Amino acid sequence: MSRYVFDNSADQAQGRFFALESCYDPFSRRQVELTGLTRGWRCLEVGGGGGSLGDWLGEQVGPDGEITITDLDLRWAESRPRPPHVRLLRHDIVQDPLPADGYDLVHARLVLQHLPERLDVLARLAGALRPGGWLVLEEFDTSWNPVLAAPDEEAATLFERVHTALSVQLEKAGLDPVWGRRVPGAMLGAGLADVAATTYAES
């Protein structure tokens, strides 16, 4: 199994989680709300990072619902208090059995694209849904990442060098740079129905 390049135990992880939450939680919430998320749902948040989205899910489902937030390293999520119906689970989605099945919602953001075993994981997540349950995957397409604005040509060149070097390391570790555009087809291949895709971009 490959090693995740962005080590969650690194000191920089907390800042990375904060940046991801600040940028993408609003969009993620809107996408999840389209499922009809409501009180009493059982939800699995895979690769929950700092736990912000899982905590929001807990607010939506209320004390009669159940949220399980998983990650390889829970130290950043553990720093936040949360109610009893929102639990944390140290978990490797590739190797460990899923904590349960019959979920109303399974959500993962920027997780499967890093896993060479992504198709196997996708099949297991799909199998963990109740009949009529929802799988929401949010992934990047990193194949096109142009410099839209820079203070000067030197800065633009530096960005491109750093991005290229990072992309090489990520792909060596198993990342699929175009997984974002492959997700709908992969979900259909896993036997899911009513598959839809939304593209989100910022400049």
PDB file of C-alpha atoms in Angstrom:
ATOM      1  CA  MET A   1       0.000   0.000   0.000  1.00  0.00           C
ATOM      2  CA  SER A   2       1.298   3.469  -0.813  1.00  0.00           C
ATOM      3  CA  ARG A   3       2.061   6.139   1.761  1.00  0.00           C
ATOM      4  CA  TYR A   4      -0.124   9.217   1.941  1.00  0.00           C
ATOM      5  CA  VAL A   5       2.039  12.205   0.987  1.00  0.00           C
ATOM      6  CA  PHE A   6       0.200  14.664   3.271  1.00  0.00           C
ATOM      7  CA  ASP A   7       1.012  13.084   6.633  1.00  0.00           C
ATOM      8  CA  ASN A   8      -1.756  13.904   9.123  1.00  0.00           C
ATOM      9  CA  SER A   9       0.725  13.705  11.999  1.00  0.00           C
ATOM     10  CA  ALA A  10       2.806  16.586  10.597  1.00  0.00           C
ATOM     11  CA  ASP A  11       2.640  19.986  12.284  1.00  0.00           C
ATOM     12  CA  GLN A  12       1.357  21.506   9.044  1.00  0.00           C
ATOM     13  CA  ALA A  13      -1.704  19.230   8.996  1.00  0.00           C
ATOM     14  CA  GLN A  14      -3.848  21.465  11.184  1.00  0.00           C
ATOM     15  CA  GLY A  15      -3.317  24.441   8.871  1.00  0.00           C
ATOM     16  CA  ARG A  16      -4.036  22.271   5.839  1.00  0.00           C
ATOM     17  CA  PHE A  17      -7.297  21.044   7.379  1.00  0.00           C
ATOM     18  CA  PHE A  18      -8.318  24.603   8.234  1.00  0.00           C
ATOM     19  CA  ALA A  19      -7.646  25.725   4.645  1.00  0.00           C
ATOM     20  CA  LEU A  20      -9.647  22.828   3.187  1.00  0.00           C
ATOM     21  CA  GLU A  21     -12.537  23.427   5.576  1.00  0.00           C
ATOM     22  CA  SER A  22     -12.603  27.163   4.865  1.00  0.00           C
ATOM     23  CA  CYS A  23     -12.536  26.687   1.104  1.00  0.00           C
ATOM     24  CA  TYR A  24     -14.713  23.644   0.599  1.00  0.00           C
ATOM     25  CA  ASP A  25     -17.063  23.056   3.545  1.00  0.00           C
ATOM     26  CA  PRO A  26     -19.708  25.482   2.201  1.00  0.00           C
ATOM     27  CA  PHE A  27     -19.815  23.661  -1.137  1.00  0.00           C
ATOM     28  CA  SER A  28     -19.730  20.236   0.520  1.00  0.00           C
ATOM     29  CA  ARG A  29     -22.679  21.165   2.722  1.00  0.00           C
ATOM     30  CA  ARG A  30     -24.714  22.259  -0.280  1.00  0.00           C
ATOM     31  CA  GLN A  31     -24.001  19.009  -2.092  1.00  0.00           C
ATOM     32  CA  VAL A  32     -24.880  16.878   0.912  1.00  0.00           C
ATOM     33  CA  GLU A  33     -28.109  18.802   1.468  1.00  0.00           C
ATOM     34  CA  LEU A  34     -29.238  17.736  -2.012  1.00  0.00           C
ATOM     35  CA  THR A  35     -29.521  14.164  -0.703  1.00  0.00           C
ATOM     36  CA  GLY A  36     -32.389  15.159   1.589  1.00  0.00           C
ATOM     37  CA  LEU A  37     -30.259  14.870   4.731  1.00  0.00           C
ATOM     38  CA  THR A  38     -32.535  15.041   7.736  1.00  0.00           C
ATOM     39  CA  ARG A  39     -32.981  14.158  11.391  1.00  0.00           C
ATOM     40  CA  GLY A  40     -32.248  10.602  12.393  1.00  0.00           C
ATOM     41  CA  TRP A  41     -29.916   9.678   9.512  1.00  0.00           C
ATOM     42  CA  ARG A  42     -26.897   7.386   9.997  1.00  0.00           C
ATOM     43  CA  CYS A  43     -23.866   8.804   8.202  1.00  0.00           C
ATOM     44  CA  LEU A  44     -20.251   7.786   7.602  1.00  0.00           C
ATOM     45  CA  GLU A  45     -17.685  10.548   6.998  1.00  0.00           C
ATOM     46  CA  VAL A  46     -14.569   8.909   5.513  1.00  0.00           C
ATOM     47  CA  GLY A  47     -11.237  10.673   5.943  1.00  0.00           C
ATOM     48  CA  GLY A  48     -12.822  13.345   8.113  1.00  0.00           C
ATOM     49  CA  GLY A  49      -9.605  15.287   8.833  1.00  0.00           C
ATOM     50  CA  GLY A  50     -10.290  17.940  11.449  1.00  0.00           C
ATOM     51  CA  GLY A  51     -13.906  16.816  11.771  1.00  0.00           C
ATOM     52  CA  SER A  52     -15.697  20.019  10.738  1.00  0.00           C
ATOM     53  CA  LEU A  53     -18.003  18.450   8.163  1.00  0.00           C
ATOM     54  CA  GLY A  54     -18.762  15.485  10.395  1.00  0.00           C
ATOM     55  CA  ASP A  55     -19.691  17.863  13.190  1.00  0.00           C
ATOM     56  CA  TRP A  56     -22.009  19.741  10.851  1.00  0.00           C
ATOM     57  CA  LEU A  57     -23.605  16.436   9.853  1.00  0.00           C
ATOM     58  CA  GLY A  58     -24.164  15.764  13.534  1.00  0.00           C
ATOM     59  CA  GLU A  59     -26.067  19.027  13.871  1.00  0.00           C
ATOM     60  CA  GLN A  60     -28.284  18.127  10.913  1.00  0.00           C
ATOM     61  CA  VAL A  61     -29.202  14.593  12.024  1.00  0.00           C
ATOM     62  CA  GLY A  62     -29.687  15.507  15.682  1.00  0.00           C
ATOM     63  CA  PRO A  63     -29.320  13.200  18.700  1.00  0.00           C
ATOM     64  CA  ASP A  64     -31.541  10.526  17.123  1.00  0.00           C
ATOM     65  CA  GLY A  65     -29.050  10.211  14.252  1.00  0.00           C
ATOM     66  CA  GLU A  66     -25.535   8.825  14.187  1.00  0.00           C
ATOM     67  CA  ILE A  67     -22.320  10.159  12.644  1.00  0.00           C
ATOM     68  CA  THR A  68     -19.067   8.211  12.420  1.00  0.00           C
ATOM     69  CA  ILE A  69     -15.988  10.241  11.419  1.00  0.00           C
ATOM     70  CA  THR A  70     -13.005   8.160  10.354  1.00  0.00           C
ATOM     71  CA  ASP A  71      -9.385   8.993   9.634  1.00  0.00           C
ATOM     72  CA  LEU A  72      -5.936   7.441   9.817  1.00  0.00           C
ATOM     73  CA  ASP A  73      -4.957   9.971  12.496  1.00  0.00           C
ATOM     74  CA  LEU A  74      -7.577  11.604  14.698  1.00  0.00           C
ATOM     75  CA  ARG A  75      -5.415  13.994  16.724  1.00  0.00           C
ATOM     76  CA  TRP A  76      -6.817  17.132  15.082  1.00  0.00           C
ATOM     77  CA  ALA A  77     -10.445  16.009  15.225  1.00  0.00           C
ATOM     78  CA  GLU A  78     -10.019  14.988  18.865  1.00  0.00           C
ATOM     79  CA  SER A  79      -9.288  18.606  19.816  1.00  0.00           C
ATOM     80  CA  ARG A  80     -12.950  19.525  19.268  1.00  0.00           C
ATOM     81  CA  PRO A  81     -15.750  18.636  21.718  1.00  0.00           C
ATOM     82  CA  ARG A  82     -18.713  16.831  20.181  1.00  0.00           C
ATOM     83  CA  PRO A  83     -21.973  15.212  21.301  1.00  0.00           C
ATOM     84  CA  PRO A  84     -22.293  11.447  21.930  1.00  0.00           C
ATOM     85  CA  HIS A  85     -24.033  10.734  18.618  1.00  0.00           C
ATOM     86  CA  VAL A  86     -20.936  11.954  16.712  1.00  0.00           C
ATOM     87  CA  ARG A  87     -18.094   9.495  17.208  1.00  0.00           C
ATOM     88  CA  LEU A  88     -14.519   9.301  15.991  1.00  0.00           C
ATOM     89  CA  LEU A  89     -12.938   6.116  14.680  1.00  0.00           C
ATOM     90  CA  ARG A  90      -9.276   5.571  13.825  1.00  0.00           C
ATOM     91  CA  HIS A  91      -9.629   3.660  10.590  1.00  0.00           C
ATOM     92  CA  ASP A  92      -7.797   2.694   7.388  1.00  0.00           C
ATOM     93  CA  ILE A  93     -10.414   2.606   4.637  1.00  0.00           C
ATOM     94  CA  VAL A  94      -8.201   0.314   2.532  1.00  0.00           C
ATOM     95  CA  GLN A  95      -7.416  -2.357   5.127  1.00  0.00           C
ATOM     96  CA  ASP A  96      -9.954  -2.162   7.955  1.00  0.00           C
ATOM     97  CA  PRO A  97     -13.519  -3.506   7.853  1.00  0.00           C
ATOM     98  CA  LEU A  98     -16.158  -0.809   7.624  1.00  0.00           C
ATOM     99  CA  PRO A  99     -17.609   0.031  11.052  1.00  0.00           C
ATOM    100  CA  ALA A 100     -21.183  -0.789   9.972  1.00  0.00           C
ATOM    101  CA  ASP A 101     -23.538  -0.871   7.014  1.00  0.00           C
ATOM    102  CA  GLY A 102     -27.023   0.376   6.264  1.00  0.00           C
ATOM    103  CA  TYR A 103     -25.901   4.002   6.099  1.00  0.00           C
ATOM    104  CA  ASP A 104     -28.233   6.677   4.803  1.00  0.00           C
ATOM    105  CA  LEU A 105     -25.210   8.690   3.655  1.00  0.00           C
ATOM    106  CA  VAL A 106     -21.536   7.966   3.048  1.00  0.00           C
ATOM    107  CA  HIS A 107     -19.366  10.991   2.239  1.00  0.00           C
ATOM    108  CA  ALA A 108     -15.692  11.312   1.360  1.00  0.00           C
ATOM    109  CA  ARG A 109     -13.824  14.405   0.183  1.00  0.00           C
ATOM    110  CA  LEU A 110     -10.418  14.176  -1.492  1.00  0.00           C
ATOM    111  CA  VAL A 111      -9.811  10.633  -0.271  1.00  0.00           C
ATOM    112  CA  LEU A 112     -10.204   8.029  -3.004  1.00  0.00           C
ATOM    113  CA  GLN A 113      -8.054   9.888  -5.532  1.00  0.00           C
ATOM    114  CA  HIS A 114      -5.037   9.187  -3.304  1.00  0.00           C
ATOM    115  CA  LEU A 115      -5.682   5.427  -3.114  1.00  0.00           C
ATOM    116  CA  PRO A 116      -4.455   2.948  -5.737  1.00  0.00           C
ATOM    117  CA  GLU A 117      -7.219   0.680  -4.380  1.00  0.00           C
ATOM    118  CA  ARG A 118      -9.869   3.336  -5.049  1.00  0.00           C
ATOM    119  CA  LEU A 119     -12.188   1.091  -7.077  1.00  0.00           C
ATOM    120  CA  ASP A 120     -12.233  -1.585  -4.376  1.00  0.00           C
ATOM    121  CA  VAL A 121     -12.883   1.067  -1.740  1.00  0.00           C
ATOM    122  CA  LEU A 122     -15.666   2.573  -3.841  1.00  0.00           C
ATOM    123  CA  ALA A 123     -17.361  -0.823  -4.120  1.00  0.00           C
ATOM    124  CA  ARG A 124     -17.165  -1.316  -0.349  1.00  0.00           C
ATOM    125  CA  LEU A 125     -18.591   2.150   0.345  1.00  0.00           C
ATOM    126  CA  ALA A 126     -21.440   1.517  -2.086  1.00  0.00           C
ATOM    127  CA  GLY A 127     -22.142  -1.777  -0.360  1.00  0.00           C
ATOM    128  CA  ALA A 128     -22.384  -0.026   3.008  1.00  0.00           C
ATOM    129  CA  LEU A 129     -25.445   1.984   1.959  1.00  0.00           C
ATOM    130  CA  ARG A 130     -29.009   1.091   2.861  1.00  0.00           C
ATOM    131  CA  PRO A 131     -31.337   0.655  -0.131  1.00  0.00           C
ATOM    132  CA  GLY A 132     -31.872   4.178  -1.430  1.00  0.00           C
ATOM    133  CA  GLY A 133     -28.886   5.536   0.504  1.00  0.00           C
ATOM    134  CA  TRP A 134     -26.503   8.160  -0.878  1.00  0.00           C
ATOM    135  CA  LEU A 135     -22.773   8.075  -1.648  1.00  0.00           C
ATOM    136  CA  VAL A 136     -21.285  11.553  -2.107  1.00  0.00           C
ATOM    137  CA  LEU A 137     -17.683  11.726  -3.362  1.00  0.00           C
ATOM    138  CA  GLU A 138     -15.819  14.994  -3.883  1.00  0.00           C
ATOM    139  CA  GLU A 139     -12.551  14.738  -5.785  1.00  0.00           C
ATOM    140  CA  PHE A 140     -10.110  16.967  -7.629  1.00  0.00           C
ATOM    141  CA  ASP A 141      -9.117  16.877 -11.275  1.00  0.00           C
ATOM    142  CA  THR A 142      -5.519  18.084 -11.024  1.00  0.00           C
ATOM    143  CA  SER A 143      -4.580  17.557 -14.660  1.00  0.00           C
ATOM    144  CA  TRP A 144      -5.035  21.261 -15.501  1.00  0.00           C
ATOM    145  CA  ASN A 145      -3.765  23.815 -13.032  1.00  0.00           C
ATOM    146  CA  PRO A 146      -2.714  26.983 -14.871  1.00  0.00           C
ATOM    147  CA  VAL A 147      -1.370  30.143 -13.277  1.00  0.00           C
ATOM    148  CA  LEU A 148      -4.255  32.592 -13.651  1.00  0.00           C
ATOM    149  CA  ALA A 149      -2.509  35.510 -11.988  1.00  0.00           C
ATOM    150  CA  ALA A 150       0.931  36.145 -10.539  1.00  0.00           C
ATOM    151  CA  PRO A 151       2.877  39.264  -9.502  1.00  0.00           C
ATOM    152  CA  ASP A 152       5.560  38.527 -12.094  1.00  0.00           C
ATOM    153  CA  GLU A 153       6.881  35.853 -14.419  1.00  0.00           C
ATOM    154  CA  GLU A 154       9.363  34.605 -11.840  1.00  0.00           C
ATOM    155  CA  ALA A 155       6.562  33.893  -9.360  1.00  0.00           C
ATOM    156  CA  ALA A 156       4.544  32.068 -12.017  1.00  0.00           C
ATOM    157  CA  THR A 157       7.556  29.938 -12.934  1.00  0.00           C
ATOM    158  CA  LEU A 158       8.166  29.094  -9.282  1.00  0.00           C
ATOM    159  CA  PHE A 159       4.538  28.019  -8.809  1.00  0.00           C
ATOM    160  CA  GLU A 160       4.710  25.756 -11.844  1.00  0.00           C
ATOM    161  CA  ARG A 161       7.952  24.157 -10.613  1.00  0.00           C
ATOM    162  CA  VAL A 162       6.553  23.501  -7.142  1.00  0.00           C
ATOM    163  CA  HIS A 163       3.254  22.180  -8.507  1.00  0.00           C
ATOM    164  CA  THR A 164       5.029  19.861 -10.949  1.00  0.00           C
ATOM    165  CA  ALA A 165       7.299  18.488  -8.212  1.00  0.00           C
ATOM    166  CA  LEU A 166       4.341  17.926  -5.890  1.00  0.00           C
ATOM    167  CA  SER A 167       2.328  16.235  -8.645  1.00  0.00           C
ATOM    168  CA  VAL A 168       5.199  13.826  -9.318  1.00  0.00           C
ATOM    169  CA  GLN A 169       5.356  12.803  -5.646  1.00  0.00           C
ATOM    170  CA  LEU A 170       1.583  12.427  -5.380  1.00  0.00           C
ATOM    171  CA  GLU A 171       1.393  10.240  -8.459  1.00  0.00           C
ATOM    172  CA  LYS A 172       4.281   8.097  -7.203  1.00  0.00           C
ATOM    173  CA  ALA A 173       2.255   7.562  -4.031  1.00  0.00           C
ATOM    174  CA  GLY A 174      -0.764   6.421  -6.027  1.00  0.00           C
ATOM    175  CA  LEU A 175      -2.803   9.547  -6.815  1.00  0.00           C
ATOM    176  CA  ASP A 176      -4.852   9.560 -10.002  1.00  0.00           C
ATOM    177  CA  PRO A 177      -4.725  13.175 -11.275  1.00  0.00           C
ATOM    178  CA  VAL A 178      -7.889  12.772 -13.364  1.00  0.00           C
ATOM    179  CA  TRP A 179      -9.912  10.722 -10.880  1.00  0.00           C
ATOM    180  CA  GLY A 180     -12.303  13.640 -10.453  1.00  0.00           C
ATOM    181  CA  ARG A 181     -13.622  13.189 -13.997  1.00  0.00           C
ATOM    182  CA  ARG A 182     -13.703   9.389 -13.672  1.00  0.00           C
ATOM    183  CA  VAL A 183     -15.870   9.265 -10.554  1.00  0.00           C
ATOM    184  CA  PRO A 184     -19.313   9.190 -12.270  1.00  0.00           C
ATOM    185  CA  GLY A 185     -18.342   6.261 -14.489  1.00  0.00           C
ATOM    186  CA  ALA A 186     -16.762   4.434 -11.560  1.00  0.00           C
ATOM    187  CA  MET A 187     -19.901   4.907  -9.473  1.00  0.00           C
ATOM    188  CA  LEU A 188     -22.046   3.475 -12.270  1.00  0.00           C
ATOM    189  CA  GLY A 189     -19.596   0.598 -12.530  1.00  0.00           C
ATOM    190  CA  ALA A 190     -20.062  -0.059  -8.816  1.00  0.00           C
ATOM    191  CA  GLY A 191     -23.759  -0.585  -9.408  1.00  0.00           C
ATOM    192  CA  LEU A 192     -25.016   2.767  -8.145  1.00  0.00           C
ATOM    193  CA  ALA A 193     -28.038   4.408  -9.761  1.00  0.00           C
ATOM    194  CA  ASP A 194     -29.171   8.000 -10.237  1.00  0.00           C
ATOM    195  CA  VAL A 195     -25.527   9.133 -10.504  1.00  0.00           C
ATOM    196  CA  ALA A 196     -25.000  12.846 -11.080  1.00  0.00           C
ATOM    197  CA  ALA A 197     -21.934  15.099 -11.158  1.00  0.00           C
ATOM    198  CA  THR A 198     -21.328  18.763 -10.356  1.00  0.00           C
ATOM    199  CA  THR A 199     -18.193  20.684 -11.287  1.00  0.00           C
ATOM    200  CA  TYR A 200     -16.929  23.321  -8.868  1.00  0.00           C
ATOM    201  CA  ALA A 201     -14.069  25.678  -9.685  1.00  0.00           C
ATOM    202  CA  GLU A 202     -12.651  28.899  -8.229  1.00  0.00           C
ATOM    203  CA  SER A 203     -10.242  31.408  -9.682  1.00  0.00           C
TER     204      SER A 203
END
